[in-house]
Coordinates of C-alpha atoms in Angstrom, one line a residue:
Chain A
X175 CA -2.6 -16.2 -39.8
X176 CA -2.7 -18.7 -42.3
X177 CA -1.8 -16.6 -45.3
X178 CA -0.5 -18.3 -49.2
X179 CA 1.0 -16.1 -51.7
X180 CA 1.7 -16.7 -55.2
X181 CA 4.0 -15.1 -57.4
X182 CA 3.6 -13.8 -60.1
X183 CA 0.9 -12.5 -59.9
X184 CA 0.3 -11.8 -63.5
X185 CA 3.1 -13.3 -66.4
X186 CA 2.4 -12.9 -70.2
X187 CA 5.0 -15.2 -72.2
X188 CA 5.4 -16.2 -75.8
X189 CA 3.8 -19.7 -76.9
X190 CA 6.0 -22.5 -76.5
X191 CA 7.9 -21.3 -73.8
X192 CA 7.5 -22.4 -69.7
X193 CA 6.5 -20.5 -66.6
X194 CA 6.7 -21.4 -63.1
X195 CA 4.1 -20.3 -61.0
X196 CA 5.1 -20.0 -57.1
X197 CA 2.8 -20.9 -53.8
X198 CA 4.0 -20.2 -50.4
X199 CA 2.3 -20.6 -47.5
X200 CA 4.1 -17.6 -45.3
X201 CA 2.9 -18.5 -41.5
X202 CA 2.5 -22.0 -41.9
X203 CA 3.7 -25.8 -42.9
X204 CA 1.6 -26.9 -45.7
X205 CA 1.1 -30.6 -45.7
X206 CA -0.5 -30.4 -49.0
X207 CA -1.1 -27.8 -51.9
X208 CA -3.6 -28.1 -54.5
X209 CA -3.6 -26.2 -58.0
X210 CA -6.7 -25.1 -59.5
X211 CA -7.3 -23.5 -62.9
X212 CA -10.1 -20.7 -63.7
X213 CA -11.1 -19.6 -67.3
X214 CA -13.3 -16.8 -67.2
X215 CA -16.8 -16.7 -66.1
X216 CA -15.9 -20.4 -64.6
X217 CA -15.9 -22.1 -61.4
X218 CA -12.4 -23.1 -60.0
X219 CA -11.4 -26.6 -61.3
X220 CA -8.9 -28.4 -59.5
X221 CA -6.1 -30.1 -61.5
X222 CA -3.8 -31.4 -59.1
X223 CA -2.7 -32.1 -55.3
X224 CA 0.6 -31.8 -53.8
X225 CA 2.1 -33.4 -51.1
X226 CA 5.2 -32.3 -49.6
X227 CA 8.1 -34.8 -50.6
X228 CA 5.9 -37.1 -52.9
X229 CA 4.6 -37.1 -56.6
X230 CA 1.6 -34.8 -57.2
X231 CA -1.4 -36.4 -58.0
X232 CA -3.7 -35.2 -60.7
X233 CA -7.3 -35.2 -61.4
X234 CA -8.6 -36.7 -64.5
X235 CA -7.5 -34.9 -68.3
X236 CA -5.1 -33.0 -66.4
X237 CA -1.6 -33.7 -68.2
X238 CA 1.0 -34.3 -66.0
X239 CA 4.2 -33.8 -68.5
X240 CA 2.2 -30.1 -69.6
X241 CA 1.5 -28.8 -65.7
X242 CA 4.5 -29.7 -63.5
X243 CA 3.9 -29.3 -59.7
X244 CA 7.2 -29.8 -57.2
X245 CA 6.1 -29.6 -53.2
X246 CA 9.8 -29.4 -52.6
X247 CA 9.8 -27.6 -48.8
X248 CA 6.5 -27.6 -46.4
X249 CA 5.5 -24.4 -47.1
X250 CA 6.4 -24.3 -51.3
X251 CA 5.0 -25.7 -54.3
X252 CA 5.6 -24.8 -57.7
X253 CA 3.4 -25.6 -60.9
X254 CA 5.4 -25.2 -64.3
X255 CA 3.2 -24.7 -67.7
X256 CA 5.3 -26.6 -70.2
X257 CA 5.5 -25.1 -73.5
X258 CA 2.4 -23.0 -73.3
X259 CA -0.2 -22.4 -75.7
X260 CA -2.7 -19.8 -76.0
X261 CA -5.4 -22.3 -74.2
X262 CA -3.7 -22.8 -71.5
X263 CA -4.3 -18.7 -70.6
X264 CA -6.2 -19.1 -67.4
X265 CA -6.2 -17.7 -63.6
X266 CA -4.3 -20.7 -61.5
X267 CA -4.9 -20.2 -58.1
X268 CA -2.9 -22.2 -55.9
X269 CA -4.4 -23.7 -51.9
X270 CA -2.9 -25.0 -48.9
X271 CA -4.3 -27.1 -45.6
X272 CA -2.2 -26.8 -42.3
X273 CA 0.1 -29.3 -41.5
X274 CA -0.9 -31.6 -38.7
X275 CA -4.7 -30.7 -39.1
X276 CA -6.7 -33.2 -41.2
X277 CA -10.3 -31.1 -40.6
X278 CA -8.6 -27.9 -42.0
X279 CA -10.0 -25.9 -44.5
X280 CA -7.8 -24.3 -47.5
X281 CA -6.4 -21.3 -47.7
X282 CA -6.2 -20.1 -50.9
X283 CA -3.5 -18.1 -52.9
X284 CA -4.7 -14.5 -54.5
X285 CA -4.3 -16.2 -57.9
X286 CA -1.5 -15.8 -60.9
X287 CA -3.1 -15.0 -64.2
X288 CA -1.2 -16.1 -67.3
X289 CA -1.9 -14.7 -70.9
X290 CA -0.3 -17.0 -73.9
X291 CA 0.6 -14.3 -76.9
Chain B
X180 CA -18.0 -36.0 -53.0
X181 CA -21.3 -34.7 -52.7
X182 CA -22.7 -32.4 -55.5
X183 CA -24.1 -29.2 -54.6
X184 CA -26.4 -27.3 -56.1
X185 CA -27.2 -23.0 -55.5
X186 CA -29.2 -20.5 -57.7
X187 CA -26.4 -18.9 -60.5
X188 CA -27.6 -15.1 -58.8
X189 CA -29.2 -13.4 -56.3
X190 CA -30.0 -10.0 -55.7
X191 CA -30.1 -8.1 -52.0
X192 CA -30.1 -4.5 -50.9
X193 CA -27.7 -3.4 -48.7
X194 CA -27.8 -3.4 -44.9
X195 CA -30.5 -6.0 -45.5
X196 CA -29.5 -10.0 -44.3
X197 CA -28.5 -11.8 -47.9
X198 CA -29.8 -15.6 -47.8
X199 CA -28.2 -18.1 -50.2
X200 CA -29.0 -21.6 -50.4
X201 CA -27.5 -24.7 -51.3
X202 CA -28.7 -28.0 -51.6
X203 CA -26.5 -31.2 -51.2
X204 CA -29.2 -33.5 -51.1
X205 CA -26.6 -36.3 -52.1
X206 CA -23.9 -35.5 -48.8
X207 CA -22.9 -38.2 -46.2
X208 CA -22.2 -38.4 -42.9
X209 CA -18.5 -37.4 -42.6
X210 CA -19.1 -34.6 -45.4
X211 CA -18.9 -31.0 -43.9
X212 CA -19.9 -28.1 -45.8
X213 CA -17.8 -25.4 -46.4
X214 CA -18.5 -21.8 -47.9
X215 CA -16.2 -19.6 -49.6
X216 CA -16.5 -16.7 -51.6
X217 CA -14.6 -14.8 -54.6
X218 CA -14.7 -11.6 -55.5
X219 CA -13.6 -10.8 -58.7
X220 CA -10.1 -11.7 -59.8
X221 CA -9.1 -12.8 -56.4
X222 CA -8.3 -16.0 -54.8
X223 CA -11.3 -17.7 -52.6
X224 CA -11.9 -16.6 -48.9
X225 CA -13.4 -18.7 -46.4
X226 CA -16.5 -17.8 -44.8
X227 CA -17.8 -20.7 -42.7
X228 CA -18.1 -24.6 -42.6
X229 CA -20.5 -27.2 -40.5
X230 CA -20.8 -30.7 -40.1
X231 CA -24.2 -30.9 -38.4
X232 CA -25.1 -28.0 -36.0
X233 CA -25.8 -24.1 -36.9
X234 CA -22.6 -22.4 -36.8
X235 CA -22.3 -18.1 -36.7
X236 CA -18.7 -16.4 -36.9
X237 CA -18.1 -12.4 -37.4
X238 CA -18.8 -13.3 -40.8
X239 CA -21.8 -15.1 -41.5
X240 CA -24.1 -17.6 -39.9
X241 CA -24.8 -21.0 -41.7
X242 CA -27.5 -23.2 -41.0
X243 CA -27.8 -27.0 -41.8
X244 CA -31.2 -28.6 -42.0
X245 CA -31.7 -31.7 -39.7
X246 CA -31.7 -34.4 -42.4
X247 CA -28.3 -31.8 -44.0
X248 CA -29.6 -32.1 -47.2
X249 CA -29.5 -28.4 -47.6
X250 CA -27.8 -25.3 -46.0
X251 CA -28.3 -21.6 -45.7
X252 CA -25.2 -18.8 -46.0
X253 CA -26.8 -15.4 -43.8
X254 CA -25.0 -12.6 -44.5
X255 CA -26.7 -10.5 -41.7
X256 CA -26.4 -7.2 -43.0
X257 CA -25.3 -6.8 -46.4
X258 CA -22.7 -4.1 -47.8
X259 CA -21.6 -3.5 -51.3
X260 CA -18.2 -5.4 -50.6
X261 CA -19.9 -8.2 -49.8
X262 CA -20.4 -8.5 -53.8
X263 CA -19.0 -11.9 -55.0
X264 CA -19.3 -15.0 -55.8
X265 CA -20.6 -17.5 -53.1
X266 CA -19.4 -21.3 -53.2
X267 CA -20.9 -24.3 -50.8
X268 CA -18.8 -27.4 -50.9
X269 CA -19.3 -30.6 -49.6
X270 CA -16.4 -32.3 -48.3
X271 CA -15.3 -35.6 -47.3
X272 CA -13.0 -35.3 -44.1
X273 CA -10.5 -37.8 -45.0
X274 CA -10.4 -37.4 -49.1
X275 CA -7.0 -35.5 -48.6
X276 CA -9.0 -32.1 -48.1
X277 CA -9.5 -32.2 -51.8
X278 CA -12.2 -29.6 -52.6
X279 CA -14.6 -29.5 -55.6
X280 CA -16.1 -26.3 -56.6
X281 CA -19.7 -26.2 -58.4
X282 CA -21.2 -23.5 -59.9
X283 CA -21.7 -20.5 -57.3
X284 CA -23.9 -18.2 -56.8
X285 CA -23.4 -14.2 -57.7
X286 CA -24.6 -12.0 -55.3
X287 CA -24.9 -8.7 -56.1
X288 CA -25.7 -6.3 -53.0
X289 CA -27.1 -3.3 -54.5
X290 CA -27.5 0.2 -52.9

């Protein structure tokens, strides 16, 4: 049990356009989701958490109008790149904690990697 | 949160027990430690956590000093899948879950 998806799992778009990034938890109600961002050879860096039916909050130099994160349903959240730029090319991996269990751990998503041409 | 620091690589052959250390010299007392792992161009996979006592699952075993200023991740015996990078975290239990991933260490379990 206990399982998150993402989809895609790989997108390539042109600069200046937006892509939606999917997280689903499959087998459970997410209370929260978080977002986390991974340039190569990098630890994981979270940019954001989501609560289901609130604003998302993010962590510090993490633009909220650039990375847009909806929690609209208890087990989806979606984070939208705004016009992307080549620097924002990165491996977002997206996390969830079971609803109803505060000591949970996160499950993480198997990651959506996004190449800016 | 706590900060957490672990060796950037290790070595181990395999079938032997792989030891990785972490110190969180820094952690308080509602902070548990968690372990995950990533293998390369995948999402994280939980191993283990602890608050205070030793804990062992099919996995791994993890054991936290008395004063849990540092932890150790046993892999008891070692295959080449278990290749990856190894994360501790410190966590508080009511800071929304938030994790806040340091460095890591590489293991590489070599034949």
């Amino acid at each position: 049990g206990a399982v998150v998806s993402q989809h895609p799992s790989w997108v390539i778009c042109k600069s200046g356009t937006s892509v939606k990034i999917e997280c689903r938890s499959l087998d459970f109600q997410a209370t929260t989701m978080f977002w986390y961002r991974q340039f190569p050879k990098q630890s994981l860096m979270l940019m954001a958490t989501s609560n289901e039916g609130s604003k998302a909050t993010y962590e510090q130099g993490v633009e909220k109008d650039k990375f847009l994160i909806n929690h609209a349903s208890l087990t989806l959240s979606t984070l939208t790149v705004t016009s992307a730029h080549p620097e924002d090319s990165s491996f977002y991996i997206c996390s969830a904690t079971r609803r109803g269990r505060t000591t949970d751990t996160q499950y993480f998503g198997p990651g959506t990697r996004l190449t800016v041409l | 949160d706590a900060k957490t620091t672990q060796p950037p690589s290790m070595d181990c052959a395999e079938g032997r027990a792989a030891n990785l250390p972490c110190n969180h010299s820094t952690i308080s007392g509602n902070e548990y430690v968690y372990w995950y792992r990533q293998i390369h161009s995948q999402g994280p996979q939980y191993i283990i956590h602890g608050l205070k006592n030793n804990e062992t699952n099919e996995m791994a075993s993890l054991i936290i000093t008395e004063d849990r200023k540092s932890s150790t991740l046993i892999l008891p015996h070692a295959t080449l899948r278990d290749t990856a990078v190894y994360y501790c975290i410190v966590r508080a239990l009511y800071n929304f879950n938030k994790f806040y991933f340091g460095s890591g260490t590489k293991l590489n379990v070599k034949p």
